[in-house]
């Protein structure tokens, strides 16, 4: 059976930087609190009118360039996003047209912060079963469009961006395994409780605002990520010491360091971008991966553990021989 390997990566961050000092001016918060509790110093905020598809388009073009593939080579596009430009057509369909891809399958996957990991899992399966040779996998979100700028508990956390990878069929192992999970029973702890089914609400922006019980989410995230790293290593008969890099979802430095500790890894084996990006939701893992590849930290042959946790709750991981 074929495996899929990462042939190229790309990413995009909006130009506009919002620092903790900027937030101190509009919220009852402090740079010290944000840095100590989250590790975040700044985040990027997309400008008015700059959409998920706009950000994803640039990331996808960069990934295709780094993989050396042309639009006509792509046989599947899967986009992890919770902030699609439209209810439909999907962001994947919008991108398919913009990027000039053939009439291949195109779909969005909504798994909040785990969206890219879920999308990667889907594309990997299509390549493994032989139906697709080359897939474009994107994680993109513009969560700042759903941030309540009066809520200091959430407004300081999020940023915008996009990350992408090109997967190609290969005889040699690339993606060794992917694992996806969800627990819908926790939906009251994190979400945006408005949608087509709820109709319109007479609140700012139609009430489309992120609501989170941060402390409770934190505890479940730490426990759950601890379990999924065990599951991933056991599935591959690998030891913690076989790992070269942890590339985690970038929600909170304390969650990241708890997972690293569980794996017996030092922080210099962990890709950390949360300080500069904040939590970019589905974009966070592919953004961190692209930075790690382009900076030369992650090299061909390295063993990478990718993981994410997000609203739903959803959580997911992938073990990759890069
Ligand atoms: N500035 C100053 N004080 C603050 C701020 C702020 N920005 N936010 C909260 N506080 C206060 C609270 O009001 C509280 O004050 P009190 O003790 O007087 O009541 C105090 O700080 C402690 O609040 P906690 O919520 O207990 O703080 P905690 O240490 O848990 O940190 C945080 C909050 C950063 C949100 C953390 O809980 C977290 O990271 N949670 C997980 C987030 C996450 O991983 N989400 C999943 C992915 S997101 C997605 O899927 C879209």
Short mmCIF file of C-alpha atoms and ligand atoms in Angstrom, two decimals:
data_model
loop_
_atom_site.label_atom_id
_atom_site.label_comp_id
_atom_site.label_asym_id
_atom_site.label_seq_id
_atom_site.Cartn_x
_atom_site.Cartn_y
_atom_site.Cartn_z
CA UNK A 1 0.00 0.00 0.00
CA UNK A 2 1.19 3.51 -0.77
CA UNK A 3 1.93 6.00 1.98
CA UNK A 4 1.66 9.77 1.82
CA UNK A 5 4.60 12.07 2.40
CA UNK A 6 4.83 15.81 2.89
CA UNK A 7 6.32 17.14 -0.33
CA UNK A 8 6.10 20.84 0.54
CA UNK A 9 4.85 23.35 3.09
CA UNK A 10 3.68 26.98 2.98
CA UNK A 11 2.05 29.52 5.24
CA UNK A 12 0.70 33.06 5.45
CA UNK A 13 0.30 35.57 8.27
CA UNK A 14 -1.58 38.88 7.95
CA UNK A 15 0.60 42.01 8.14
CA UNK A 16 -1.17 43.67 11.05
CA UNK A 17 0.51 42.89 14.41
CA UNK A 18 -1.48 43.41 17.63
CA UNK A 19 0.75 43.40 20.71
CA UNK A 20 -0.21 42.82 24.33
CA UNK A 21 0.43 46.53 24.88
CA UNK A 22 -2.22 47.29 22.23
CA UNK A 23 -4.71 45.11 24.13
CA UNK A 24 -3.88 46.80 27.44
CA UNK A 25 -5.40 49.95 25.90
CA UNK A 26 -8.81 48.36 25.24
CA UNK A 27 -9.12 45.67 27.95
CA UNK A 28 -8.59 45.26 31.69
CA UNK A 29 -5.51 43.11 31.14
CA UNK A 30 -1.72 43.34 31.25
CA UNK A 31 1.22 42.19 29.16
CA UNK A 32 2.52 40.35 32.22
CA UNK A 33 -0.74 38.38 32.75
CA UNK A 34 -0.99 37.40 29.09
CA UNK A 35 2.65 36.31 28.87
CA UNK A 36 2.62 34.38 32.16
CA UNK A 37 -0.71 32.59 31.58
CA UNK A 38 -0.47 31.96 27.82
CA UNK A 39 3.06 32.68 26.51
CA UNK A 40 1.61 35.07 23.91
CA UNK A 41 3.33 38.41 23.21
CA UNK A 42 1.66 39.34 19.92
CA UNK A 43 -0.72 38.00 17.28
CA UNK A 44 -1.67 38.84 13.67
CA UNK A 45 -5.11 40.17 12.86
CA UNK A 46 -6.44 40.01 9.30
CA UNK A 47 -7.67 43.31 7.92
CA UNK A 48 -11.33 44.01 7.25
CA UNK A 49 -12.30 42.12 4.11
CA UNK A 50 -9.27 39.78 4.23
CA UNK A 51 -10.87 36.34 4.35
CA UNK A 52 -9.90 32.76 5.11
CA UNK A 53 -9.79 32.02 1.37
CA UNK A 54 -7.46 35.02 0.80
CA UNK A 55 -5.03 33.77 3.46
CA UNK A 56 -5.27 30.13 2.39
CA UNK A 57 -4.64 30.99 -1.25
CA UNK A 58 -1.21 32.43 -0.46
CA UNK A 59 -0.27 29.55 1.88
CA UNK A 60 -1.35 27.00 -0.75
CA UNK A 61 0.65 28.69 -3.51
CA UNK A 62 3.74 28.68 -1.29
CA UNK A 63 3.25 24.99 -0.43
CA UNK A 64 2.82 24.03 -4.10
CA UNK A 65 5.94 26.01 -4.99
CA UNK A 66 8.01 24.32 -2.29
CA UNK A 67 6.73 20.88 -3.39
CA UNK A 68 7.39 21.67 -7.06
CA UNK A 69 3.86 20.72 -8.08
CA UNK A 70 1.57 22.49 -10.53
CA UNK A 71 -2.14 23.14 -9.97
CA UNK A 72 -3.05 20.47 -12.55
CA UNK A 73 -1.22 17.82 -10.46
CA UNK A 74 -3.57 18.25 -7.47
CA UNK A 75 -6.14 15.45 -7.09
CA UNK A 76 -7.83 16.54 -3.84
CA UNK A 77 -8.11 19.68 -1.72
CA UNK A 78 -9.15 19.47 1.93
CA UNK A 79 -9.44 22.64 4.03
CA UNK A 80 -9.68 22.61 7.81
CA UNK A 81 -11.54 25.76 8.82
CA UNK A 82 -14.21 27.02 11.20
CA UNK A 83 -14.35 30.43 9.55
CA UNK A 84 -15.35 29.75 5.93
CA UNK A 85 -15.92 32.79 3.71
CA UNK A 86 -19.45 31.55 2.99
CA UNK A 87 -21.85 28.89 4.29
CA UNK A 88 -21.38 27.43 0.83
CA UNK A 89 -19.67 27.00 -1.58
CA UNK A 90 -16.99 25.62 0.72
CA UNK A 91 -13.66 27.39 1.13
CA UNK A 92 -12.11 24.39 -0.63
CA UNK A 93 -14.32 25.00 -3.70
CA UNK A 94 -13.49 28.72 -3.70
CA UNK A 95 -9.79 27.86 -3.55
CA UNK A 96 -10.05 25.19 -6.21
CA UNK A 97 -11.29 27.84 -8.64
CA UNK A 98 -8.80 30.51 -7.56
CA UNK A 99 -5.80 28.18 -7.71
CA UNK A 100 -6.81 26.70 -11.08
CA UNK A 101 -7.02 23.11 -9.79
CA UNK A 102 -8.67 20.41 -11.92
CA UNK A 103 -12.20 19.19 -11.15
CA UNK A 104 -10.92 17.18 -8.20
CA UNK A 105 -12.71 16.55 -4.89
CA UNK A 106 -12.84 19.66 -2.69
CA UNK A 107 -14.13 19.78 0.88
CA UNK A 108 -13.99 21.72 4.12
CA UNK A 109 -13.56 19.96 7.46
CA UNK A 110 -14.86 21.75 10.55
CA UNK A 111 -13.05 20.54 13.67
CA UNK A 112 -12.12 23.94 15.18
CA UNK A 113 -8.46 24.00 16.24
CA UNK A 114 -8.01 20.37 15.16
CA UNK A 115 -9.23 21.19 11.63
CA UNK A 116 -5.88 20.86 9.88
CA UNK A 117 -5.09 17.59 11.64
CA UNK A 118 -8.48 16.19 10.65
CA UNK A 119 -7.94 17.39 7.04
CA UNK A 120 -4.50 15.77 6.99
CA UNK A 121 -6.03 12.50 8.17
CA UNK A 122 -8.65 12.57 5.39
CA UNK A 123 -6.12 13.34 2.64
CA UNK A 124 -3.70 10.71 3.95
CA UNK A 125 -6.41 8.04 3.71
CA UNK A 126 -7.27 8.98 0.10
CA UNK A 127 -3.61 8.68 -0.87
CA UNK A 128 -3.11 5.40 1.02
CA UNK A 129 -6.05 3.75 -0.73
CA UNK A 130 -4.62 4.77 -4.11
CA UNK A 131 -7.42 7.10 -5.25
CA UNK A 132 -5.30 10.26 -5.10
CA UNK A 133 -1.63 10.91 -5.94
CA UNK A 134 -1.28 14.52 -4.81
CA UNK A 135 -3.39 16.37 -2.22
CA UNK A 136 -3.42 19.93 -0.99
CA UNK A 137 -4.20 20.17 2.73
CA UNK A 138 -4.83 23.56 4.33
CA UNK A 139 -5.54 24.84 7.83
CA UNK A 140 -6.92 28.38 7.93
CA UNK A 141 -8.90 30.48 10.36
CA UNK A 142 -9.88 34.07 10.97
CA UNK A 143 -11.03 33.65 14.55
CA UNK A 144 -10.50 37.34 15.34
CA UNK A 145 -13.69 37.97 13.33
CA UNK A 146 -15.56 36.06 16.07
CA UNK A 147 -13.69 37.45 19.07
CA UNK A 148 -15.61 39.45 21.65
CA UNK A 149 -13.16 42.33 22.12
CA UNK A 150 -14.82 43.12 25.46
CA UNK A 151 -14.02 39.65 26.89
CA UNK A 152 -10.49 39.60 28.27
CA UNK A 153 -10.79 35.83 28.81
CA UNK A 154 -10.78 35.16 25.05
CA UNK A 155 -9.75 38.36 23.22
CA UNK A 156 -6.08 38.04 24.17
CA UNK A 157 -5.76 34.47 22.88
CA UNK A 158 -6.52 34.39 19.18
CA UNK A 159 -4.82 35.37 15.93
CA UNK A 160 -5.33 34.77 12.21
CA UNK A 161 -3.32 32.87 9.60
CA UNK A 162 -3.07 29.96 7.20
CA UNK A 163 -0.78 26.98 6.70
CA UNK A 164 -0.68 24.36 3.96
CA UNK A 165 1.06 21.15 2.96
CA UNK A 166 1.23 19.19 -0.26
CA UNK A 167 0.94 15.43 0.29
CA UNK A 168 2.17 13.02 -2.35
CA UNK A 169 1.94 9.25 -2.75
CA UNK A 170 5.22 7.56 -1.90
CA UNK A 171 6.62 4.04 -1.44
CA UNK A 172 8.53 5.23 1.58
CA UNK A 173 6.85 6.05 4.86
CA UNK A 174 6.00 9.70 5.39
CA UNK A 175 2.84 9.95 7.45
CA UNK A 176 3.12 6.90 9.71
CA UNK A 177 -0.31 7.25 11.32
CA UNK A 178 -3.07 9.74 12.06
CA UNK A 179 -5.53 9.63 14.94
CA UNK A 180 -8.74 11.63 15.31
CA UNK A 181 -11.19 11.88 18.21
CA UNK A 182 -14.08 14.00 19.44
CA UNK A 183 -16.26 14.38 22.53
CA UNK A 184 -19.36 16.41 21.69
CA UNK A 185 -20.59 16.19 25.28
CA UNK A 186 -18.25 19.08 26.17
CA UNK A 187 -19.77 21.49 23.64
CA UNK A 188 -20.87 23.88 26.41
CA UNK A 189 -17.25 24.65 27.37
CA UNK A 190 -16.10 26.16 24.08
CA UNK A 191 -17.99 27.30 21.02
CA UNK A 192 -19.85 29.90 18.99
CA UNK A 193 -23.48 29.22 19.82
CA UNK A 194 -25.04 30.67 16.73
CA UNK A 195 -25.58 29.23 13.28
CA UNK A 196 -28.13 28.73 10.56
CA UNK A 197 -30.24 26.58 12.91
CA UNK A 198 -30.41 29.23 15.65
CA UNK A 199 -31.51 32.02 13.33
CA UNK A 200 -30.40 35.61 13.86
CA UNK A 201 -29.68 37.24 17.21
CA UNK A 202 -30.02 40.92 18.04
CA UNK A 203 -26.45 41.16 19.32
CA UNK A 204 -23.29 42.70 17.88
CA UNK A 205 -22.23 40.81 14.76
CA UNK A 206 -25.33 38.61 15.08
CA UNK A 207 -23.95 37.16 18.30
CA UNK A 208 -21.27 35.25 16.40
CA UNK A 209 -18.80 35.32 19.26
CA UNK A 210 -16.44 32.76 20.79
CA UNK A 211 -17.45 31.71 24.30
CA UNK A 212 -15.06 29.65 26.38
CA UNK A 213 -14.74 28.40 29.95
CA UNK A 214 -10.96 28.66 29.64
CA UNK A 215 -9.92 27.02 32.87
CA UNK A 216 -12.08 23.93 32.31
CA UNK A 217 -10.92 23.66 28.68
CA UNK A 218 -7.33 23.89 29.89
CA UNK A 219 -7.68 20.90 32.22
CA UNK A 220 -9.36 18.66 29.62
CA UNK A 221 -6.79 19.70 26.97
CA UNK A 222 -3.80 18.74 29.11
CA UNK A 223 -5.34 15.35 30.05
CA UNK A 224 -6.50 14.55 26.54
CA UNK A 225 -3.28 15.48 24.78
CA UNK A 226 -1.40 13.31 27.27
CA UNK A 227 -3.57 10.35 26.20
CA UNK A 228 -3.28 10.91 22.46
CA UNK A 229 0.52 11.07 22.45
CA UNK A 230 0.56 7.66 24.22
CA UNK A 231 -1.93 6.26 21.70
CA UNK A 232 0.16 7.52 18.77
CA UNK A 233 3.45 6.09 20.02
CA UNK A 234 1.89 2.74 20.99
CA UNK A 235 0.23 2.42 17.57
CA UNK A 236 3.65 2.75 15.92
CA UNK A 237 5.57 0.67 18.48
CA UNK A 238 7.73 3.68 19.17
CA UNK A 239 9.28 5.10 22.30
CA UNK A 240 9.24 8.73 23.42
CA UNK A 241 12.99 8.81 22.69
CA UNK A 242 12.32 8.06 19.00
CA UNK A 243 10.79 11.52 18.56
CA UNK A 244 12.89 14.36 17.14
CA UNK A 245 10.28 17.14 17.26
CA UNK A 246 6.94 17.90 18.87
CA UNK A 247 4.87 20.27 16.71
CA UNK A 248 1.86 21.02 18.90
CA UNK A 249 -1.26 23.12 18.53
CA UNK A 250 -0.29 26.60 19.68
CA UNK A 251 -3.00 27.54 22.19
CA UNK A 252 -1.08 28.07 25.39
CA UNK A 253 2.61 27.69 26.29
CA UNK A 254 1.64 25.93 29.53
CA UNK A 255 -0.38 23.26 27.67
CA UNK A 256 2.51 22.80 25.22
CA UNK A 257 5.11 22.40 27.97
CA UNK A 258 2.88 19.93 29.86
CA UNK A 259 2.73 17.73 26.74
CA UNK A 260 6.50 18.03 26.21
CA UNK A 261 7.08 17.05 29.84
CA UNK A 262 4.85 14.01 29.44
CA UNK A 263 6.98 13.01 26.44
CA UNK A 264 10.23 13.60 28.33
CA UNK A 265 11.20 16.22 25.72
CA UNK A 266 13.07 19.42 26.44
CA UNK A 267 11.58 22.64 25.08
CA UNK A 268 14.35 22.85 22.47
CA UNK A 269 12.72 19.81 20.80
CA UNK A 270 9.39 21.63 20.60
CA UNK A 271 8.34 24.06 17.88
CA UNK A 272 6.81 27.07 19.63
CA UNK A 273 5.14 29.88 17.69
CA UNK A 274 2.36 30.78 20.13
CA UNK A 275 4.43 33.74 21.37
CA UNK A 276 4.25 35.46 17.97
CA UNK A 277 1.07 33.95 16.47
CA UNK A 278 -1.33 33.44 19.37
CA UNK A 279 -3.88 30.69 18.78
CA UNK A 280 -4.56 30.62 15.03
CA UNK A 281 -6.91 27.61 15.38
CA UNK A 282 -6.73 25.29 12.36
CA UNK A 283 -3.74 27.21 10.99
CA UNK A 284 -1.57 26.77 14.05
CA UNK A 285 0.03 23.36 13.40
CA UNK A 286 0.78 23.88 9.67
CA UNK A 287 2.10 27.39 10.41
CA UNK A 288 4.45 25.96 13.05
CA UNK A 289 5.48 23.13 10.70
CA UNK A 290 6.25 25.54 7.86
CA UNK A 291 8.31 27.79 10.14
CA UNK A 292 10.22 24.76 11.44
CA UNK A 293 10.97 23.52 7.92
CA UNK A 294 11.95 26.91 6.53
CA UNK A 295 14.17 27.72 9.52
CA UNK A 296 16.04 24.43 8.93
CA UNK A 297 15.10 22.99 12.34
CA UNK A 298 13.06 20.12 10.92
CA UNK A 299 15.07 18.04 8.45
CA UNK A 300 14.21 15.16 6.12
CA UNK A 301 14.15 11.89 8.05
CA UNK A 302 13.19 13.50 11.38
CA UNK A 303 10.34 11.92 13.35
CA UNK A 304 7.65 14.50 14.10
CA UNK A 305 4.68 14.28 16.43
CA UNK A 306 1.90 16.72 15.51
CA UNK A 307 -1.11 17.19 17.79
CA UNK A 308 -4.07 19.50 18.25
CA UNK A 309 -7.02 20.09 20.56
CA UNK A 310 -10.01 22.31 19.99
CA UNK A 311 -13.69 23.13 20.15
CA UNK A 312 -16.10 20.23 19.88
CA UNK A 313 -14.11 18.96 21.71
CA UNK A 314 -11.95 17.54 18.95
CA UNK A 315 -8.41 16.30 19.20
CA UNK A 316 -6.02 14.64 16.77
CA UNK A 317 -2.42 13.63 16.16
CA UNK A 318 -0.08 12.47 13.41
CA UNK A 319 3.27 10.72 13.56
CA UNK A 320 5.38 11.66 10.57
CA UNK A 321 8.76 10.68 9.18
CA UNK A 322 9.45 13.97 7.46
N1 LIG B 1 -6.03 39.54 31.78
C1 LIG B 1 -6.06 39.61 33.13
N2 LIG B 1 -6.78 38.77 33.90
C2 LIG B 1 -7.48 37.81 33.25
C3 LIG B 1 -7.51 37.70 31.85
C4 LIG B 1 -6.75 38.62 31.11
N3 LIG B 1 -6.69 38.59 29.75
N4 LIG B 1 -8.31 36.68 31.52
C5 LIG B 1 -8.77 36.15 32.67
N5 LIG B 1 -8.28 36.85 33.72
C6 LIG B 1 -8.52 36.63 35.14
C7 LIG B 1 -9.84 35.90 35.42
O1 LIG B 1 -10.92 36.81 35.47
C8 LIG B 1 -9.56 35.30 36.78
O2 LIG B 1 -9.71 36.27 37.77
P1 LIG B 1 -10.35 35.88 39.20
O3 LIG B 1 -9.39 34.88 39.79
O4 LIG B 1 -10.39 37.19 39.90
O5 LIG B 1 -11.70 35.29 38.91
C9 LIG B 1 -8.06 34.94 36.70
O6 LIG B 1 -7.51 35.76 35.63
C10 LIG B 1 -7.78 33.49 36.41
O7 LIG B 1 -8.59 33.08 35.30
P2 LIG B 1 -8.51 31.64 34.70
O8 LIG B 1 -9.50 31.52 33.58
O9 LIG B 1 -8.60 30.63 35.82
O10 LIG B 1 -7.01 31.66 34.13
P3 LIG B 1 -6.18 30.49 33.52
O11 LIG B 1 -4.91 30.38 34.22
O12 LIG B 1 -7.01 29.24 33.33
O13 LIG B 1 -5.85 31.05 32.05
C11 LIG B 1 -6.57 30.73 29.77
C12 LIG B 1 -6.88 31.35 31.13
C13 LIG B 1 -5.32 31.37 29.24
C14 LIG B 1 -7.74 31.00 28.84
C15 LIG B 1 -6.37 29.21 29.93
O14 LIG B 1 -7.38 28.66 30.70
C16 LIG B 1 -6.31 28.46 28.60
O15 LIG B 1 -5.37 28.58 27.85
N6 LIG B 1 -7.32 27.59 28.33
C17 LIG B 1 -7.28 26.68 27.20
C18 LIG B 1 -7.56 27.37 25.89
C19 LIG B 1 -7.57 26.34 24.78
O16 LIG B 1 -6.69 25.50 24.69
N7 LIG B 1 -8.62 26.33 23.95
C20 LIG B 1 -8.75 25.24 22.98
C21 LIG B 1 -8.45 25.65 21.64
S1 LIG B 1 -9.38 27.04 21.09
C22 LIG B 1 -10.46 26.55 19.82
O17 LIG B 1 -10.72 25.39 19.57
C23 LIG B 1 -11.16 27.64 19.06
#
